[in-house]
Amino acid sequence: TTAVVVKSSFDIKLEELRDAGIAVEIRDSQPQSQDGVTGVSPISDEQEMELEALSPKATLAAYLDNEVENSELGEATAKKLLEKGVGILRELNDEAANKGDTSLSLNSPPNEAIVTELEIESVSVLGFGSFRQEAVYPLSNRGVVLLRGTNKDFGSDSNGVGKSTLAMASLWALAGSTDPRPTQDGKVTDVVNDFSKVAEVTLRGSINSKPFLVKRTKSTSSKASSLTFVLDSSDLTRQSSKDTQALINERFNMESQMLTRTIFHGQHTIGGLLESSDAKLKEELSYLVSLEIWQQSASLARSKQRELMRKASELEGMLSLRGKDKMRAEEKSHVAKKEMERREMVLENERVTLLQKKQSLPINSDASDIEEAM
């Protein structure tokens, strides 16, 4: 019998790349099983999808269970945290329900994400960056493409020949930015070629199987700048570029920050997540997963913590005052006890004296003699 080896699509693609002379290095890390044999991840894709579809309450329970399994928390602590966490989620749920907001639900999974299928067919540039004359670049089904060039004005160096400009021209057409770095204002004003008066980029493709055209122009005079948007043969261009941009964002279900995280990547963003702070990482995750209920929960938990700390501080102050009152009372009690003991001694001495006088009196003495003796 002849053994038939079935190759995966990954292996097939790998052979194609290597046959084409492309060096491919594979770095793969898989978890080790207890017997030391490399195994697969204990969580399958299906299970991961199920985790993403969990309700907030179930998500919190799953997280705490994982912390217990990793010995990060004890079972008693996890149980207490779950109880308090569910209480906070229920409070948010009730508050939202009272306002008629159904987006936050304690037991319902998050709303299904809107999927946008974007296919870019071509981009044309004119007077844009280093492209003085019009250049049309096809983008449909191109696979991996290496851009290289030679700067004839300044030797053989490829800097400034338009590689990044061409690669980011589509981003500029869609969002008005040529920099994939997630900056506060990624707008670039110097996109007009030095020998041109107007920079123009036209992007063609389809979104959810509907053809679209986006054309952005920028002039050395800001009044001549424009943004055109045509979708499924309908001209949806608005009176201002700002309104047209808002419509593009709405129809594409995106914004420039999302584009720079999914389609357009530059050398400055390679280690972005690895170098992110905790707050920055949460901000990045919020673009993929709705964190609204967790952000509100954290805010409410912090508010409750501040209130409890305030009450604890008040109680500590009261305990301190009562402690001082107790000390003063104990001092007074001690003084009073000493005074009582002193008086008891005085009374005892007087009693003994009287008893001695009584015993020294004659038995037949009359009452007047007794009174006189006393």
Short mmCIF file of C-alpha atoms in Angstrom, two decimals:
data_model
loop_
_atom_site.label_atom_id
_atom_site.label_comp_id
_atom_site.label_asym_id
_atom_site.label_seq_id
_atom_site.Cartn_x
_atom_site.Cartn_y
_atom_site.Cartn_z
CA THR A 1 0.00 0.00 0.00
CA THR A 2 1.10 3.57 -0.68
CA ALA A 3 0.69 6.14 2.07
CA VAL A 4 -1.04 9.33 0.97
CA VAL A 5 0.15 12.48 2.67
CA VAL A 6 -2.46 15.21 2.77
CA LYS A 7 -0.86 18.62 2.95
CA SER A 8 -2.56 21.53 4.62
CA SER A 9 -3.14 24.80 2.81
CA PHE A 10 -0.41 26.28 5.01
CA ASP A 11 2.15 23.71 3.89
CA ILE A 12 1.18 24.17 0.25
CA LYS A 13 1.57 27.93 0.49
CA LEU A 14 4.87 27.48 2.30
CA GLU A 15 6.24 25.33 -0.54
CA GLU A 16 5.07 27.87 -3.13
CA LEU A 17 6.91 30.69 -1.35
CA ARG A 18 10.10 28.69 -0.99
CA ASP A 19 9.94 27.52 -4.62
CA ALA A 20 9.71 31.19 -5.60
CA GLY A 21 12.98 31.85 -3.79
CA ILE A 22 11.47 33.47 -0.70
CA ALA A 23 13.14 32.59 2.60
CA VAL A 24 10.46 31.70 5.15
CA GLU A 25 11.28 31.19 8.80
CA ILE A 26 8.62 29.48 10.92
CA ARG A 27 8.45 30.21 14.59
CA ASP A 28 5.87 28.10 16.37
CA SER A 29 5.31 27.71 20.11
CA GLN A 30 2.95 25.02 21.33
CA PRO A 31 2.15 24.08 24.92
CA GLN A 32 3.77 21.00 26.44
CA SER A 33 1.64 18.22 27.86
CA GLN A 34 2.41 16.62 31.20
CA ASP A 35 4.42 13.84 29.56
CA GLY A 36 6.59 16.40 27.74
CA VAL A 37 5.09 15.77 24.31
CA THR A 38 4.13 18.82 22.31
CA GLY A 39 0.38 19.14 22.22
CA VAL A 40 -2.29 21.48 21.01
CA SER A 41 -3.87 24.34 22.85
CA PRO A 42 -6.52 23.15 25.28
CA ILE A 43 -8.92 25.81 23.97
CA SER A 44 -10.17 25.20 20.44
CA ASP A 45 -11.35 27.88 18.01
CA GLU A 46 -14.93 26.84 18.73
CA GLN A 47 -14.39 27.25 22.45
CA GLU A 48 -12.80 30.65 21.91
CA MET A 49 -15.82 31.75 19.93
CA GLU A 50 -18.02 30.50 22.75
CA LEU A 51 -16.01 32.52 25.25
CA GLU A 52 -16.50 35.66 23.17
CA ALA A 53 -20.25 35.02 23.14
CA LEU A 54 -20.55 34.70 26.93
CA SER A 55 -22.73 37.08 28.90
CA PRO A 56 -20.98 39.53 31.26
CA LYS A 57 -21.92 37.41 34.27
CA ALA A 58 -20.63 34.21 32.64
CA THR A 59 -17.48 35.99 31.44
CA LEU A 60 -16.68 37.11 34.98
CA ALA A 61 -17.28 33.60 36.31
CA ALA A 62 -15.06 32.08 33.59
CA TYR A 63 -12.28 34.58 34.34
CA LEU A 64 -12.36 33.85 38.07
CA ASP A 65 -12.40 30.09 37.42
CA ASN A 66 -9.29 30.50 35.30
CA GLU A 67 -7.59 32.50 38.06
CA VAL A 68 -8.38 29.73 40.54
CA GLU A 69 -7.01 27.08 38.17
CA ASN A 70 -3.80 29.10 37.81
CA SER A 71 -3.52 29.38 41.61
CA GLU A 72 -3.79 33.16 41.39
CA LEU A 73 -6.87 33.19 43.63
CA GLY A 74 -8.33 30.95 46.28
CA GLU A 75 -11.80 29.51 45.81
CA ALA A 76 -13.24 31.47 48.72
CA THR A 77 -11.82 34.74 47.38
CA ALA A 78 -13.08 33.99 43.87
CA LYS A 79 -16.54 33.21 45.22
CA LYS A 80 -16.62 36.50 47.12
CA LEU A 81 -15.39 38.45 44.08
CA LEU A 82 -18.03 36.83 41.89
CA GLU A 83 -20.73 37.74 44.37
CA LYS A 84 -19.62 41.37 44.53
CA GLY A 85 -18.99 41.56 40.78
CA VAL A 86 -22.43 40.22 39.92
CA GLY A 87 -23.88 42.75 42.33
CA ILE A 88 -22.17 45.60 40.45
CA LEU A 89 -23.27 44.20 37.07
CA ARG A 90 -26.85 43.87 38.34
CA GLU A 91 -26.79 47.45 39.59
CA LEU A 92 -25.62 48.70 36.19
CA ASN A 93 -28.20 46.52 34.45
CA ASP A 94 -31.03 47.91 36.59
CA GLU A 95 -29.85 51.49 36.11
CA ALA A 96 -29.70 51.03 32.33
CA ALA A 97 -33.12 49.36 32.29
CA ASN A 98 -34.64 52.29 34.18
CA LYS A 99 -33.29 54.59 31.49
CA GLY A 100 -34.65 52.37 28.71
CA ASP A 101 -31.16 51.33 27.61
CA THR A 102 -31.07 47.66 26.60
CA SER A 103 -27.44 47.64 25.38
CA LEU A 104 -26.18 46.56 28.81
CA SER A 105 -27.46 43.16 29.89
CA LEU A 106 -26.30 41.01 32.78
CA ASN A 107 -27.19 37.65 31.28
CA SER A 108 -27.23 38.33 27.54
CA PRO A 109 -24.18 37.91 25.27
CA PRO A 110 -22.75 41.03 23.59
CA ASN A 111 -24.24 42.21 20.36
CA GLU A 112 -22.83 40.47 17.32
CA ALA A 113 -20.11 42.51 15.66
CA ILE A 114 -20.86 44.08 12.30
CA VAL A 115 -18.71 42.42 9.64
CA THR A 116 -17.53 44.60 6.77
CA GLU A 117 -16.06 42.94 3.67
CA LEU A 118 -13.74 45.45 2.01
CA GLU A 119 -12.01 44.69 -1.28
CA ILE A 120 -9.72 47.29 -2.82
CA GLU A 121 -9.27 46.96 -6.58
CA SER A 122 -7.01 49.87 -7.49
CA VAL A 123 -5.59 53.18 -6.35
CA SER A 124 -4.57 56.04 -8.62
CA VAL A 125 -2.38 58.94 -7.55
CA LEU A 126 -1.78 62.27 -9.22
CA GLY A 127 0.32 65.10 -7.82
CA PHE A 128 0.47 63.10 -4.59
CA GLY A 129 3.77 62.96 -2.75
CA SER A 130 6.52 62.02 -5.15
CA PHE A 131 4.00 61.12 -7.93
CA ARG A 132 3.78 64.21 -10.11
CA GLN A 133 2.11 62.35 -12.99
CA GLU A 134 -0.86 60.03 -12.67
CA ALA A 135 -0.08 56.44 -11.72
CA VAL A 136 -2.66 53.67 -11.42
CA TYR A 137 -1.72 50.76 -9.19
CA PRO A 138 -3.81 47.53 -9.20
CA LEU A 139 -4.45 46.01 -5.79
CA SER A 140 -6.89 43.15 -6.42
CA ASN A 141 -5.54 39.63 -5.78
CA ARG A 142 -1.92 40.79 -5.67
CA GLY A 143 -0.74 38.66 -2.78
CA VAL A 144 2.59 39.69 -1.24
CA VAL A 145 4.17 42.58 -3.14
CA LEU A 146 7.60 44.08 -2.53
CA LEU A 147 7.93 47.78 -3.33
CA ARG A 148 11.38 49.08 -4.14
CA GLY A 149 12.82 52.00 -6.02
CA THR A 150 15.85 54.14 -6.73
CA ASN A 151 16.20 57.81 -5.95
CA LYS A 152 17.78 59.23 -9.13
CA ASP A 153 18.06 62.68 -7.62
CA PHE A 154 20.15 61.63 -4.62
CA GLY A 155 22.02 58.49 -5.65
CA SER A 156 20.94 54.90 -5.25
CA ASP A 157 19.22 55.33 -1.89
CA SER A 158 15.56 54.34 -2.06
CA ASN A 159 14.45 56.90 0.53
CA GLY A 160 11.98 59.43 -0.81
CA VAL A 161 11.05 57.56 -4.00
CA GLY A 162 7.42 57.06 -2.92
CA LYS A 163 7.24 53.51 -1.52
CA SER A 164 5.43 54.50 1.66
CA THR A 165 3.45 57.14 -0.21
CA LEU A 166 2.07 54.54 -2.62
CA ALA A 167 1.43 52.00 0.13
CA MET A 168 -0.44 54.54 2.25
CA ALA A 169 -2.27 56.33 -0.58
CA SER A 170 -5.36 54.19 0.03
CA LEU A 171 -5.34 55.13 3.70
CA TRP A 172 -5.20 58.81 2.77
CA ALA A 173 -8.13 58.41 0.39
CA LEU A 174 -10.25 56.68 3.04
CA ALA A 175 -9.28 58.65 6.13
CA GLY A 176 -7.16 61.66 5.16
CA SER A 177 -4.08 60.27 6.89
CA THR A 178 -0.85 58.88 5.49
CA ASP A 179 0.66 57.85 8.80
CA PRO A 180 -0.40 54.46 10.20
CA ARG A 181 0.80 55.42 13.64
CA PRO A 182 -2.17 55.92 16.01
CA THR A 183 -1.55 59.57 16.80
CA GLN A 184 -4.00 62.12 18.14
CA ASP A 185 -4.08 63.91 14.83
CA GLY A 186 -2.74 61.84 11.96
CA LYS A 187 -3.49 64.50 9.35
CA VAL A 188 -0.69 65.29 6.93
CA THR A 189 -0.79 68.59 5.08
CA ASP A 190 2.31 68.33 2.89
CA VAL A 191 0.99 65.67 0.49
CA VAL A 192 0.98 67.89 -2.60
CA ASN A 193 3.85 67.29 -5.00
CA ASP A 194 6.36 70.14 -5.15
CA PHE A 195 5.60 70.70 -8.86
CA SER A 196 1.81 70.30 -8.57
CA LYS A 197 -0.98 72.43 -7.24
CA VAL A 198 -3.35 69.61 -6.34
CA ALA A 199 -2.84 66.15 -4.85
CA GLU A 200 -5.43 63.59 -5.92
CA VAL A 201 -5.98 59.96 -4.88
CA THR A 202 -8.81 57.82 -6.24
CA LEU A 203 -9.61 54.49 -4.61
CA ARG A 204 -11.84 51.89 -6.26
CA GLY A 205 -13.15 48.65 -4.80
CA SER A 206 -16.21 47.05 -3.25
CA ILE A 207 -17.70 46.99 0.21
CA ASN A 208 -20.07 44.14 1.07
CA SER A 209 -20.13 43.33 -2.69
CA LYS A 210 -21.19 46.89 -3.61
CA PRO A 211 -18.76 48.86 -5.81
CA PHE A 212 -17.45 52.13 -4.42
CA LEU A 213 -15.24 55.05 -5.40
CA VAL A 214 -13.55 57.40 -2.99
CA LYS A 215 -11.69 60.38 -4.37
CA ARG A 216 -9.83 62.82 -2.16
CA THR A 217 -8.08 65.95 -3.40
CA LYS A 218 -6.02 68.51 -1.56
CA SER A 219 -4.80 71.76 -2.95
CA THR A 220 -2.17 74.17 -1.81
CA SER A 221 -5.25 76.29 -1.27
CA SER A 222 -7.48 74.64 1.34
CA LYS A 223 -10.63 75.88 -0.42
CA ALA A 224 -9.95 73.60 -3.37
CA SER A 225 -9.80 70.42 -1.26
CA SER A 226 -12.63 67.92 -1.74
CA LEU A 227 -13.85 64.42 -0.91
CA THR A 228 -16.11 62.38 -3.22
CA PHE A 229 -17.92 59.17 -2.26
CA VAL A 230 -19.85 57.01 -4.72
CA LEU A 231 -21.41 53.74 -3.53
CA ASP A 232 -23.24 51.29 -5.79
CA SER A 233 -23.50 53.97 -8.55
CA SER A 234 -25.07 56.46 -6.11
CA ASP A 235 -23.22 59.70 -5.44
CA LEU A 236 -23.32 60.10 -1.65
CA THR A 237 -20.99 63.11 -1.51
CA ARG A 238 -22.09 65.64 1.07
CA GLN A 239 -21.74 69.40 1.07
CA SER A 240 -18.64 69.35 3.26
CA SER A 241 -15.70 66.97 3.38
CA LYS A 242 -16.31 66.48 7.10
CA ASP A 243 -19.86 65.23 6.51
CA THR A 244 -18.69 63.02 3.63
CA GLN A 245 -15.97 61.55 5.84
CA ALA A 246 -18.54 60.80 8.55
CA LEU A 247 -20.70 59.00 5.98
CA ILE A 248 -17.71 56.98 4.74
CA ASN A 249 -16.91 55.96 8.30
CA GLU A 250 -20.53 54.93 8.81
CA ARG A 251 -20.88 52.91 5.59
CA PHE A 252 -17.46 51.28 5.96
CA ASN A 253 -18.04 50.73 9.67
CA MET A 254 -14.57 52.05 10.35
CA GLU A 255 -12.41 55.00 11.24
CA SER A 256 -8.77 55.79 10.63
CA GLN A 257 -7.75 54.21 13.93
CA MET A 258 -9.39 50.92 12.94
CA LEU A 259 -7.79 50.95 9.49
CA THR A 260 -4.31 51.39 10.96
CA ARG A 261 -4.91 48.37 13.18
CA THR A 262 -6.28 45.99 10.56
CA ILE A 263 -5.07 46.90 7.05
CA PHE A 264 -2.33 49.52 7.10
CA HIS A 265 0.74 48.77 9.18
CA GLY A 266 3.98 50.69 9.35
CA GLN A 267 7.38 50.07 10.88
CA HIS A 268 6.46 52.20 13.89
CA THR A 269 3.61 49.90 14.95
CA ILE A 270 5.47 46.56 14.92
CA GLY A 271 6.01 46.45 18.69
CA GLY A 272 2.99 48.56 19.56
CA LEU A 273 1.15 46.04 21.71
CA LEU A 274 4.32 44.69 23.30
CA GLU A 275 5.30 48.18 24.42
CA SER A 276 1.81 49.25 25.46
CA SER A 277 0.95 50.20 29.00
CA ASP A 278 -2.00 48.53 30.69
CA ALA A 279 -4.27 51.46 29.86
CA LYS A 280 -3.07 51.54 26.23
CA LEU A 281 -3.61 47.80 25.82
CA LYS A 282 -7.17 48.12 27.09
CA GLU A 283 -7.73 50.99 24.66
CA GLU A 284 -6.51 48.81 21.80
CA LEU A 285 -8.74 45.91 22.87
CA SER A 286 -11.75 48.24 22.98
CA TYR A 287 -11.52 48.56 19.18
CA LEU A 288 -12.15 44.81 18.87
CA VAL A 289 -14.33 43.99 21.87
CA SER A 290 -16.89 46.22 23.53
CA LEU A 291 -15.56 47.04 26.98
CA GLU A 292 -18.28 49.51 27.89
CA ILE A 293 -19.92 47.40 30.58
CA TRP A 294 -16.53 46.54 32.10
CA GLN A 295 -15.40 50.16 32.03
CA GLN A 296 -18.63 51.18 33.74
CA SER A 297 -18.23 48.32 36.22
CA ALA A 298 -14.68 49.41 37.03
CA SER A 299 -15.84 53.00 37.46
CA LEU A 300 -18.69 51.94 39.75
CA ALA A 301 -16.37 49.64 41.72
CA ARG A 302 -13.88 52.49 42.20
CA SER A 303 -16.73 54.76 43.32
CA LYS A 304 -17.88 52.17 45.84
CA GLN A 305 -14.31 51.68 47.00
CA ARG A 306 -13.89 55.42 47.58
CA GLU A 307 -17.16 55.52 49.51
CA LEU A 308 -16.18 52.53 51.64
CA MET A 309 -12.74 54.00 52.28
CA ARG A 310 -14.41 57.26 53.34
CA LYS A 311 -16.70 55.39 55.75
CA ALA A 312 -13.76 53.34 57.01
CA SER A 313 -11.84 56.57 57.62
CA GLU A 314 -14.80 58.01 59.52
CA LEU A 315 -15.08 54.85 61.61
CA GLU A 316 -11.36 54.91 62.32
CA GLY A 317 -11.73 58.53 63.46
CA MET A 318 -14.68 57.60 65.66
CA LEU A 319 -12.78 54.63 67.09
CA SER A 320 -9.84 56.90 67.85
CA LEU A 321 -12.11 59.36 69.67
CA ARG A 322 -13.87 56.58 71.54
CA GLY A 323 -10.48 55.13 72.43
CA LYS A 324 -9.44 58.44 73.95
CA ASP A 325 -12.79 58.68 75.76
CA LYS A 326 -12.22 55.16 77.06
CA MET A 327 -8.76 56.08 78.33
CA ARG A 328 -10.13 59.17 80.11
CA ALA A 329 -12.94 57.10 81.59
CA GLU A 330 -10.45 54.47 82.77
CA GLU A 331 -8.31 57.19 84.36
CA LYS A 332 -11.33 58.66 86.13
CA SER A 333 -12.39 55.19 87.18
CA HIS A 334 -8.91 54.53 88.54
CA VAL A 335 -8.92 57.82 90.46
CA ALA A 336 -12.43 57.13 91.75
CA LYS A 337 -11.40 53.63 92.81
CA LYS A 338 -8.40 54.99 94.70
CA GLU A 339 -10.62 57.61 96.37
CA MET A 340 -13.12 54.93 97.27
CA GLU A 341 -10.39 52.77 98.76
CA ARG A 342 -9.09 55.76 100.74
CA ARG A 343 -12.51 56.55 102.13
CA GLU A 344 -13.14 52.91 102.93
CA MET A 345 -9.90 52.90 104.93
CA VAL A 346 -10.96 56.08 106.75
CA LEU A 347 -14.34 54.59 107.54
CA GLU A 348 -12.74 51.35 108.66
CA ASN A 349 -10.40 53.25 110.98
CA GLU A 350 -13.29 55.19 112.43
CA ARG A 351 -15.26 51.99 112.89
CA VAL A 352 -12.35 50.36 114.70
CA THR A 353 -11.93 53.45 116.91
CA LEU A 354 -15.59 53.49 117.80
CA LEU A 355 -15.53 49.81 118.54
CA GLN A 356 -12.54 50.28 120.84
CA LYS A 357 -14.28 53.15 122.66
CA LYS A 358 -17.40 51.10 123.03
CA GLN A 359 -15.47 48.23 124.54
CA SER A 360 -13.73 50.57 127.00
CA LEU A 361 -16.99 51.93 128.42
CA PRO A 362 -18.37 50.46 131.76
CA ILE A 363 -21.27 48.13 131.31
CA ASN A 364 -23.54 50.07 133.83
CA SER A 365 -22.88 53.48 132.32
CA ASP A 366 -26.01 55.38 131.62
CA ALA A 367 -26.95 56.82 128.30
CA SER A 368 -25.74 60.29 129.19
CA ASP A 369 -22.27 58.98 129.91
CA ILE A 370 -22.21 57.13 126.59
CA GLU A 371 -23.32 60.21 124.72
CA GLU A 372 -20.67 62.26 126.52
CA ALA A 373 -18.02 59.70 125.66
CA MET A 374 -19.02 59.79 122.03
#
